[in-house]
Short mmCIF file of C-alpha atoms and ligand atoms in Angstrom, two decimals:
data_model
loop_
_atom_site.label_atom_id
_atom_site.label_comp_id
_atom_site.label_asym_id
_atom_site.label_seq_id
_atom_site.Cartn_x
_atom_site.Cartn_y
_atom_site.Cartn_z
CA UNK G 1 19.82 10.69 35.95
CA UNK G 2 21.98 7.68 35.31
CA UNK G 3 24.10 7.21 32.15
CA UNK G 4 22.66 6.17 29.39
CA UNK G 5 23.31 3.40 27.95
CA UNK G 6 24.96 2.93 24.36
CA UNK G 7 23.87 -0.04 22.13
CA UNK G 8 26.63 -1.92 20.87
CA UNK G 9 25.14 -4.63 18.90
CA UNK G 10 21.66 -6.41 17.82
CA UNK G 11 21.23 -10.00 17.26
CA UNK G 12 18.22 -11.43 15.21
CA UNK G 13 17.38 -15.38 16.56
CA UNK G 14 14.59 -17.14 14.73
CA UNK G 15 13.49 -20.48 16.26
CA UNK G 16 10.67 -22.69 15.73
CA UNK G 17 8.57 -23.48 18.92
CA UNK G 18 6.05 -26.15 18.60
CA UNK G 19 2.31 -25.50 19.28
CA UNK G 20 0.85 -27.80 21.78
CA UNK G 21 -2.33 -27.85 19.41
CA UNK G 22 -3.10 -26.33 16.29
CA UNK G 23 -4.20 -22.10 16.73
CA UNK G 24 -7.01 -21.53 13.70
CA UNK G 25 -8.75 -18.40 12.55
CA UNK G 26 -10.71 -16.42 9.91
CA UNK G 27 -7.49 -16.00 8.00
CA UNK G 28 -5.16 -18.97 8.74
CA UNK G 29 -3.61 -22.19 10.52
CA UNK G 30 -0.80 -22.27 12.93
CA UNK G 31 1.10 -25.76 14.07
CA UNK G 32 4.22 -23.98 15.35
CA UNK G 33 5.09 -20.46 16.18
CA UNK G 34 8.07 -19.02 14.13
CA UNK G 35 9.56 -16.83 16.58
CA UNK G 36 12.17 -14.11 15.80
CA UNK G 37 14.14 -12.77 19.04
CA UNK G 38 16.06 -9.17 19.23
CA UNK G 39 19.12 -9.67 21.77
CA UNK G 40 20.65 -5.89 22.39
CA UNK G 41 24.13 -5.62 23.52
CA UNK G 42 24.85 -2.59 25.20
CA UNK G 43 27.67 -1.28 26.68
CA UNK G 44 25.65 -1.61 30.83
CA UNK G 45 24.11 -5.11 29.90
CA UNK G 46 21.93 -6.95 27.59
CA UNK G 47 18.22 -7.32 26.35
CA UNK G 48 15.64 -9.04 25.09
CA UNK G 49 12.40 -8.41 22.65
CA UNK G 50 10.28 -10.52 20.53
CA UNK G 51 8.47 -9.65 17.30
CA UNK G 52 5.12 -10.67 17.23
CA UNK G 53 4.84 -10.64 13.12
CA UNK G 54 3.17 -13.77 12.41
CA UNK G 55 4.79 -16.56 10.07
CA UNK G 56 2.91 -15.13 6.91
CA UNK G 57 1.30 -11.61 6.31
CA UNK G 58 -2.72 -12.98 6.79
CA UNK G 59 -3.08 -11.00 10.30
CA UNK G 60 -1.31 -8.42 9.43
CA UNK G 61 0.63 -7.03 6.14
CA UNK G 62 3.69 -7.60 8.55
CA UNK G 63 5.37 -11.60 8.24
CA UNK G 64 8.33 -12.30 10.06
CA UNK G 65 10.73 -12.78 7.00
CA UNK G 66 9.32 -9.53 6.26
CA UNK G 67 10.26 -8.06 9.64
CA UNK G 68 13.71 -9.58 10.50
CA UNK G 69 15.23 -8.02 6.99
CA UNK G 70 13.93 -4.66 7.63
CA UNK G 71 15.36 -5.03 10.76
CA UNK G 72 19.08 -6.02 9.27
CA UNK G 73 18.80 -4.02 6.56
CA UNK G 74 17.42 -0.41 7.83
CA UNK G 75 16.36 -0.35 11.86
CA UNK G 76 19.57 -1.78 12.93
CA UNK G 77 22.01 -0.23 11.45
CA UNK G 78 20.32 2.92 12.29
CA UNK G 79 19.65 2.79 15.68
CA UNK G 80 23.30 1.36 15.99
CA UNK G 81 24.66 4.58 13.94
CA UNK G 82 22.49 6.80 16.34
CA UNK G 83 23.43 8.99 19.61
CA UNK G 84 21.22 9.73 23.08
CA UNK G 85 22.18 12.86 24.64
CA UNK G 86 20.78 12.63 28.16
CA UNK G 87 17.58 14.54 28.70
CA UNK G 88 17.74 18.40 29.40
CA UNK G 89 16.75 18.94 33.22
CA UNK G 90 12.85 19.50 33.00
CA UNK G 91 12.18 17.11 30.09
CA UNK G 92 11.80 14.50 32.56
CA UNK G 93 8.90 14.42 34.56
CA UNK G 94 5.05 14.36 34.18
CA UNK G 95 2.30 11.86 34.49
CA UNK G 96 1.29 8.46 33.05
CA UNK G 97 2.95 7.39 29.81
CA UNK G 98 5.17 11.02 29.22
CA UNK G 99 6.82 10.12 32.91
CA UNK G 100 7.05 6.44 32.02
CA UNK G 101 8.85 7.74 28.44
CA UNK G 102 11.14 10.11 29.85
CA UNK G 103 12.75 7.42 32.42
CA UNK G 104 13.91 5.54 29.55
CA UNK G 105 15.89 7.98 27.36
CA UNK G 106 17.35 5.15 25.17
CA UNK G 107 14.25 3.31 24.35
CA UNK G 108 12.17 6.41 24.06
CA UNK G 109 14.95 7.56 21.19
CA UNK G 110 14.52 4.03 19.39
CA UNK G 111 10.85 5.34 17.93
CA UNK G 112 12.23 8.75 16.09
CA UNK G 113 15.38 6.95 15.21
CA UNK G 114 13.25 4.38 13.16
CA UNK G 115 10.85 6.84 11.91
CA UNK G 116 11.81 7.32 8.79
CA UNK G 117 11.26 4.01 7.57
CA UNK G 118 7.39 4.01 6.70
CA UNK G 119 5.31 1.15 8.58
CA UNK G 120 6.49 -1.91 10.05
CA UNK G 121 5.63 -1.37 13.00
CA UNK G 122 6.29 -5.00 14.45
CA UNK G 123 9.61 -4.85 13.65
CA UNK G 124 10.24 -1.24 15.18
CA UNK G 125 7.98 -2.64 18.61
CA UNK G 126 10.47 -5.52 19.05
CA UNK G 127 13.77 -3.73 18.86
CA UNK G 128 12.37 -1.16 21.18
CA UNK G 129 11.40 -3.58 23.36
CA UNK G 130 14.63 -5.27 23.85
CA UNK G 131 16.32 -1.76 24.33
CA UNK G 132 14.11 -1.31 27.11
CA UNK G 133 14.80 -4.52 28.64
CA UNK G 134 18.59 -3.47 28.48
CA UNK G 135 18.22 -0.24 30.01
CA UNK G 136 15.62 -1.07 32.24
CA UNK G 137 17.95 -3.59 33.73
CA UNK G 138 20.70 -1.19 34.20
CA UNK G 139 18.20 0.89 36.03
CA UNK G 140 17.50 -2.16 38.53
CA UNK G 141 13.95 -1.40 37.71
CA UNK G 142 10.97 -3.98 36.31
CA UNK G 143 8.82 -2.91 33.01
CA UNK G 144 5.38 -2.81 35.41
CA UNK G 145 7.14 0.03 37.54
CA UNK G 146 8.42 1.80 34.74
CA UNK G 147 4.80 1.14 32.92
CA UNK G 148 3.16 2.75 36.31
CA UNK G 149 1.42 -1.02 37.36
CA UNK G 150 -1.28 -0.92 39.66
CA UNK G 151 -1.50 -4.76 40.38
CA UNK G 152 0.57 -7.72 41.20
CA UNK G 153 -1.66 -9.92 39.41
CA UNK G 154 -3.80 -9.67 36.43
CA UNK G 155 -6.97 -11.41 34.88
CA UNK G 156 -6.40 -13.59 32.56
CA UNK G 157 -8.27 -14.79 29.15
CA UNK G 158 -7.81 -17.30 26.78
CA UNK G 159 -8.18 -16.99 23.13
CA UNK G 160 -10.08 -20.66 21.63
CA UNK G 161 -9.15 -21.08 18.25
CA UNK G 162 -11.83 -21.86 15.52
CA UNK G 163 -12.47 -25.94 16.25
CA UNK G 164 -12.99 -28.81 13.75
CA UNK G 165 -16.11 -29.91 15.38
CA UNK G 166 -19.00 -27.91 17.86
CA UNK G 167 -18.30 -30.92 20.49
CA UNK G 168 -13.87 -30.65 20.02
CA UNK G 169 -15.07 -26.84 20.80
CA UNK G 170 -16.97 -27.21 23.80
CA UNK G 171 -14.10 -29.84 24.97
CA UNK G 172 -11.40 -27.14 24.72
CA UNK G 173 -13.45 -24.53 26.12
CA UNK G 174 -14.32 -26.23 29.01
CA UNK G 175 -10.82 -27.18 29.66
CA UNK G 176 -9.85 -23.88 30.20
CA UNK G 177 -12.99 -22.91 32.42
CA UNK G 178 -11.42 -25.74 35.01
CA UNK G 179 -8.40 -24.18 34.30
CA UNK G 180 -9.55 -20.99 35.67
CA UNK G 181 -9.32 -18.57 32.83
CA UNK G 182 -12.17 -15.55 33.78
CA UNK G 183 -12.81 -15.17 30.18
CA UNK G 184 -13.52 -16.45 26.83
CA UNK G 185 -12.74 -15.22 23.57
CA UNK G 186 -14.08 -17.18 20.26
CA UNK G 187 -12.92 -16.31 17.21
CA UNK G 188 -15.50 -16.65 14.71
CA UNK G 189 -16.33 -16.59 10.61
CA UNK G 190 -18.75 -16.49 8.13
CA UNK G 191 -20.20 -20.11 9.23
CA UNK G 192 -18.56 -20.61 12.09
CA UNK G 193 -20.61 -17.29 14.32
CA UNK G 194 -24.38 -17.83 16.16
CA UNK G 195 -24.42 -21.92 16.54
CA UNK G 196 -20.85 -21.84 18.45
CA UNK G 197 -21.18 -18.99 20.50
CA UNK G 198 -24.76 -20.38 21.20
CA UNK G 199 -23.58 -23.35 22.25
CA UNK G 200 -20.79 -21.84 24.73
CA UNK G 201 -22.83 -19.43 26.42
CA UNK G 202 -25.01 -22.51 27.27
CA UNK G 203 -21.93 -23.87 28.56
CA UNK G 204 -21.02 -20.87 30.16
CA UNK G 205 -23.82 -20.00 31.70
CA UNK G 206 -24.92 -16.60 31.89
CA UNK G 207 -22.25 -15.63 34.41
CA UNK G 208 -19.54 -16.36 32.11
CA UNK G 209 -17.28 -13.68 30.38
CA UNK G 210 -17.53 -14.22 26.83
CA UNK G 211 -16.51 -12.32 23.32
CA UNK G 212 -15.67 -12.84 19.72
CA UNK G 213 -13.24 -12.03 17.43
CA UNK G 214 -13.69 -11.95 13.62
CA UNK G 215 -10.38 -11.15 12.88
CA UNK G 216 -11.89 -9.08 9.56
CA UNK G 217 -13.82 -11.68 8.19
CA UNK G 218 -17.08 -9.98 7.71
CA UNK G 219 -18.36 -7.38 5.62
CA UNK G 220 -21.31 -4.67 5.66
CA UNK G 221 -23.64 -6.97 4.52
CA UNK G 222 -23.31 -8.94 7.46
CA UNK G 223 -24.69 -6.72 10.13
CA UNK G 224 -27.80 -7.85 10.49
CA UNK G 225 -26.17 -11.03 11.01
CA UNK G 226 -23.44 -9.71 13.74
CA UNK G 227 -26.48 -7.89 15.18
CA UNK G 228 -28.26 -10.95 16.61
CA UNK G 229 -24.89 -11.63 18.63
CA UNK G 230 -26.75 -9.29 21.36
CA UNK G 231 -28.46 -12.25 22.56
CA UNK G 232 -25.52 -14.29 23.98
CA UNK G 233 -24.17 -11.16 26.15
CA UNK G 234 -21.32 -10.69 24.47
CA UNK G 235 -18.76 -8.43 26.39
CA UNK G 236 -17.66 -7.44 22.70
CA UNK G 237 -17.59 -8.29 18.95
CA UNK G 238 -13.71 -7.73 18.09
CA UNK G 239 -12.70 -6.58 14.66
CA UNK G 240 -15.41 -7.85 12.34
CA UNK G 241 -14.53 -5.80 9.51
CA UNK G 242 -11.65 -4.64 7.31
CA UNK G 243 -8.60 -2.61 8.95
CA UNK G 244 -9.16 0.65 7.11
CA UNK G 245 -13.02 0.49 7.57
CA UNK G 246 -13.66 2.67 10.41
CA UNK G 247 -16.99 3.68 8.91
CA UNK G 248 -18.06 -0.03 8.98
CA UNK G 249 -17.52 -0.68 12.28
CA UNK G 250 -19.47 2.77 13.18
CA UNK G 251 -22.96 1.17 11.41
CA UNK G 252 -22.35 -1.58 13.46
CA UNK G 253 -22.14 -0.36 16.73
CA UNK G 254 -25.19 1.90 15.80
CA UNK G 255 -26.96 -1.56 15.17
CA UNK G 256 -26.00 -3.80 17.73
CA UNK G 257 -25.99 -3.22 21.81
CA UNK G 258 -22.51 -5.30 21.98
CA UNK G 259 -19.76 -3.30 22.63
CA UNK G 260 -17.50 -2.70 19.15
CA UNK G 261 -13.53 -3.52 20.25
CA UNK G 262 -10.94 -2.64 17.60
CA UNK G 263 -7.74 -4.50 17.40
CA UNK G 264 -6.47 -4.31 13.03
CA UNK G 265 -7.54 -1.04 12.65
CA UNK G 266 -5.01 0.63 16.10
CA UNK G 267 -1.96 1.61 14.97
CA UNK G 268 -1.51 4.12 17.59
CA UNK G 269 -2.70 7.12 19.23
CA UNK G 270 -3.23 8.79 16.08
CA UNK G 271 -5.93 5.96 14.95
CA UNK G 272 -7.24 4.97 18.52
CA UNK G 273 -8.47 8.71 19.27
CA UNK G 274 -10.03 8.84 15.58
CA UNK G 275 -11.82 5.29 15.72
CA UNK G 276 -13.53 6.53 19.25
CA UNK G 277 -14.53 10.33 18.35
CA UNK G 278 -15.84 8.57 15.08
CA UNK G 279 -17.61 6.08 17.70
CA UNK G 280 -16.18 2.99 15.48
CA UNK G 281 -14.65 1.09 19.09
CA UNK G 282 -15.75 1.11 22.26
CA UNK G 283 -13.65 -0.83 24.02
CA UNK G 284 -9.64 -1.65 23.07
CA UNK G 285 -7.25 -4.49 22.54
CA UNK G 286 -3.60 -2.74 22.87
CA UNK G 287 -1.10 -4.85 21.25
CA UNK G 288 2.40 -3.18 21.42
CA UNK G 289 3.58 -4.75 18.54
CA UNK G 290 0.59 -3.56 16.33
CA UNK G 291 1.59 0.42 17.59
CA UNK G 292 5.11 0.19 17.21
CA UNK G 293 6.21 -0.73 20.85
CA UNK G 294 5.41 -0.40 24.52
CA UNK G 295 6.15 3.14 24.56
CA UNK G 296 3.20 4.39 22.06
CA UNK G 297 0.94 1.35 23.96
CA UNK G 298 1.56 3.42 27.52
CA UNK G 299 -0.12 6.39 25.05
CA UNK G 300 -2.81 4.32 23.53
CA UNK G 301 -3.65 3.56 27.33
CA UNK G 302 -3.43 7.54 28.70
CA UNK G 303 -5.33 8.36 25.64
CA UNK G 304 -8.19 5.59 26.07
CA UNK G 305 -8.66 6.15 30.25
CA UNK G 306 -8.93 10.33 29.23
CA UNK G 307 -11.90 9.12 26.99
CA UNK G 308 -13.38 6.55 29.54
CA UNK G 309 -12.56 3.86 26.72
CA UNK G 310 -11.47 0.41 28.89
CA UNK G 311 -8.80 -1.66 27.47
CA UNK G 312 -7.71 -5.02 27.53
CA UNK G 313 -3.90 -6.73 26.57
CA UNK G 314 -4.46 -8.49 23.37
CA UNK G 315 -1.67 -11.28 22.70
CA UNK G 316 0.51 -13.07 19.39
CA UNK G 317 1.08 -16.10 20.52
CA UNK G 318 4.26 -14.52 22.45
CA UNK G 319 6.70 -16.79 24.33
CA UNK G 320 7.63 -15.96 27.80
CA UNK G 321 9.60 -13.06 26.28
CA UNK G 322 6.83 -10.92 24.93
CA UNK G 323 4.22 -12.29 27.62
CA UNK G 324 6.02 -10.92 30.40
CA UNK G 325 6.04 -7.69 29.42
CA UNK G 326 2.19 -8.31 27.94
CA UNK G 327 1.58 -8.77 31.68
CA UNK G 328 3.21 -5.54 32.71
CA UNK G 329 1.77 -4.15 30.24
CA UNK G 330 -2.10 -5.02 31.58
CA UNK G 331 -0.98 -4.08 35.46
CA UNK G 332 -1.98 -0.70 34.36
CA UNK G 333 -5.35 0.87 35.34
CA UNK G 334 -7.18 1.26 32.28
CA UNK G 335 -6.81 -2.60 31.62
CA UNK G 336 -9.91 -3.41 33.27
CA UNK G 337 -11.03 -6.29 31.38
CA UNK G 338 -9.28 -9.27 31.13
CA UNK G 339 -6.38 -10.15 28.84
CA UNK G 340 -5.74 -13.11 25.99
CA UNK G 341 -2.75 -12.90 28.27
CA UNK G 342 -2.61 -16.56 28.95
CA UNK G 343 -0.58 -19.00 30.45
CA UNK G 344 2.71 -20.82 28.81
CA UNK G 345 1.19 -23.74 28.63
CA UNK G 346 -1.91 -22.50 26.55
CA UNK G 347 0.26 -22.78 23.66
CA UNK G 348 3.62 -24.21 24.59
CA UNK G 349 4.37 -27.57 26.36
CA UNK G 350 8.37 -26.13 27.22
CA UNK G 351 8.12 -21.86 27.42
CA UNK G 352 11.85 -20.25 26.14
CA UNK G 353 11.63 -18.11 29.72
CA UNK G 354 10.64 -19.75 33.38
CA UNK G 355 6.98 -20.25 32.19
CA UNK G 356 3.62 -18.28 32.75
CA UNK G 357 1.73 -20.29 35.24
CA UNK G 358 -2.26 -19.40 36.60
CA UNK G 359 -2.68 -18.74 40.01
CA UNK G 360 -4.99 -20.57 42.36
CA UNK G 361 -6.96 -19.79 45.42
CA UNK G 362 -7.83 -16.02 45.17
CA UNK G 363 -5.23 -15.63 42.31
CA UNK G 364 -7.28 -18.28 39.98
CA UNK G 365 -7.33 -17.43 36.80
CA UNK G 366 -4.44 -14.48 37.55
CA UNK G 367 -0.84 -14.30 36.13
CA UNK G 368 1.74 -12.69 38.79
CA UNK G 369 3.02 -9.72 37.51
CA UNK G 370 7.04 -9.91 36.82
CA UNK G 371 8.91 -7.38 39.36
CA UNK G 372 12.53 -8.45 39.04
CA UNK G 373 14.36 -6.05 36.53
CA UNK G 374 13.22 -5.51 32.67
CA UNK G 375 10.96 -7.79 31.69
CA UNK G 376 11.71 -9.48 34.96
CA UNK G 377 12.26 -13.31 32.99
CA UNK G 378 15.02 -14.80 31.50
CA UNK G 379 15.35 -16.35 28.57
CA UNK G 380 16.58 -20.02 28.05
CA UNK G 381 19.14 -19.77 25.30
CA UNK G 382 19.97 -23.26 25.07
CA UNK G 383 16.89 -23.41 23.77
CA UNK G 384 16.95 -20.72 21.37
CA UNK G 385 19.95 -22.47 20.18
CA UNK G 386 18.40 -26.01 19.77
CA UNK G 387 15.09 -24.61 18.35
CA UNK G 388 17.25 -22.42 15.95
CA UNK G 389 15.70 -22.81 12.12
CA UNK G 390 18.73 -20.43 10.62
CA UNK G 391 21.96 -19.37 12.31
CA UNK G 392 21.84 -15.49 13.91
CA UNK G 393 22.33 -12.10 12.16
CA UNK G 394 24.57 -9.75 13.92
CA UNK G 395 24.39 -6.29 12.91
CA UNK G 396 27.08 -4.00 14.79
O1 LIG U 1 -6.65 -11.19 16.65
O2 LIG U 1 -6.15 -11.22 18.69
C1 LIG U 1 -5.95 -11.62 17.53
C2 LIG U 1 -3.31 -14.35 17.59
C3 LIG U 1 -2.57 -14.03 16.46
C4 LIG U 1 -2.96 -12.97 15.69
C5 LIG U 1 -4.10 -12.23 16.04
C6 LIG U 1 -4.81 -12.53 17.17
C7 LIG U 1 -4.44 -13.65 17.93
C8 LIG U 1 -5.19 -14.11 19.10
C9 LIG U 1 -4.46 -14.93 20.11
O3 LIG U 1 -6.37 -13.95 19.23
C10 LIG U 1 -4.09 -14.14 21.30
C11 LIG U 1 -3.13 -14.87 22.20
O4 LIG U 1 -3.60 -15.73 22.94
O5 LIG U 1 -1.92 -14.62 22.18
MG1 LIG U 2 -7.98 -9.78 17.42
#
């Protein structure tokens, strides 16, 4: 085992990158994305990680003010104060996620050293995630062969935002279709739900891969509503309900034949085993950020292929930063649906890395998986200085 590296200091960037067209859901708006970027000095090279906490706490109870001072205040300084003794011979080793976790000593300490602040998980997720940039890249080794990747390319969806008009819907959707993506994913609301996904299934065609996401909008009441989604083929209905409704979401999937997906509710493998013994989620978005980091994701995944659940990489609007290791991320096995792992230029006409591109011929619709150390891109920081809203926080 190589040294392990020691983390020397953390530097919070927040930056404004423009949208290149307005991202709308069941609970909000979004013109630009208000980025905040962890850089991690260590003392065998540097990192990079992006929190995925949205501008304000509508998604989530997580906001990126919110995130970047817990960050200076509490996970910082602690994970700065903190010491990695190497691994005892024999705690490295295994299968799947537990061999994945003990090849990274320093990133797999960042989770207990942040423990004992309660929640926020976003936060935690993007510090660990530039730690394991930096230490993957002193290892010489990508994030899809430390993840255990099974593909060099991955299928890739696109997310459609909730559109002003059913025509400016069918426009956009269609767009991406001759783009290439292999699947759709609506997000729908009370009044915005049967007529739209109607009309894009007719689109579609029957061959197309389609789903919703309701982002919580509904409640019980609704079911009967939700129910008659069966008749566009839906591969699944994601999220309909509150986050701490399991039970919901269980007398929904007992009335409906499409598939229930969780994506609020997952916190980790704590919640994801619950929600599918309970038989609330069928199926799985796995956002890293939502469980705390890439580490308890690679868990999440183990514990969903044990239970024949399939996943699929969800996405928050990450620049190249957070996409490339979204991609690694969905290399693995039990990501056998396709991602909202789109391209760069699905939301951003100049990416902060080299950008995410679609592949064509037998790769249409498919983002290459990075393979060049850590998250294998790199990031542009003339660009997170010009797109700077506030100057950086350096916590040593
Ligand atoms: O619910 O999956 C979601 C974006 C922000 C917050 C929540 C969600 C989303 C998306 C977009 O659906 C996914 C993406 O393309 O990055
Ligand atoms: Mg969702």
């Amino acid at each position: 085992m190589s040294e392990i590296p020691v983390v020397e200091s953390i530097t919070l960037h927040r930056l404004d990158v423009p949208l290149v067209r307005p991202f709308e859901t069941s609970f909000g708006r979004e013109t630009v994305r208000d980025v905040l970027l962890v850089h991690v000095r260590t003392d065998r090279g540097e990192g990079w990680g992006e929190c995925v906490a949205g501008r304000d706490p509508f998604y989530s109870s997580e906001y990126v003010d919110g995130a970047a001072s817990v960050i200076e205040r509490y996970l910082a300084p602690a994970l700065l104060r903190g010491r990695v003794d190497a691994p005892r011979a024999g705690a490295v080793g295994g299968t799947g996620a537990g061999a994945a976790i003990a090849s990274v000593p320093l990133a797999a300490s960042v989770a207990p050293a942040l423990d004992f602040v309660a929640g926020h998980r976003m936060a935690k997720a993007a510090l660990e995630a530039a730690v394991l940039d930096a230490e993957l890249r002193a290892q010489g080794r990508s994030m899809s062969e430390c993840f255990g990747a099974v593909r060099e390319w991955v299928d890739c969806g696109v997310s459609v935002g909730i559109a002003p008009t059913l025509e400016e819907l069918l426009d956009e959707v269609m767009g991406y279709v001759e783009a290439g993506y292999r699947r759709i994913k609506l997000k729908i609301k009370p009044g915005w739900d049967l007529v739209p996904v109607g009309a894009v299934r007719e689109e579609l065609g029957a061959a197309g891969l389609l789903q919703v996401d309701a982002n919580t909008a509904y409640t019980t009441r609704d079911i009967p509503l939700l129910a008659q989604l069966d008749a566009f083929d839906l591969l699944l209905i994601e999220q309909p309900f509150a986050e701490e409704d399991l039970a919901a979401h269980v007398r929904l999937a007992r009335a409906c034949e499409t598939p229930v997906c969780l994506d609020e509710s997952i916190l980790g493998t704590t919640t994801v085993i619950d929600a599918i013994e309970r038989g609330a989620t069928s199926v799985v978005n796995v956002k890293p950020g939502r469980m705390g980091g890439y580490l308890e994701a690679l868990r999440v995944h183990d514990a969903c292929v044990l239970r024949g659940v399939p996943v699929w990489a969800g996405g928050m609007l990450e620049t190249g930063v957070g996409r490339a290791a979204n991609v690694a991320l969905a290399a693995l096995p039990g990501f056998t649906l396709p991602g909202d792992t789109s391209a760069s230029d699905r939301y951003f006409a100049e990416d902060l890395t080299e950008p995410f591109v679609l592949g064509d011929g037998e790769h249409r619709g498919q983002l290459r998986v990075p393979d060049a150390p850590g998250t294998g891109v790199t990031v542009r920081e003339e660009l997170v200085r010009a797109w700077a809203t506030r100057a950086p926080v350096v916590v040593r």
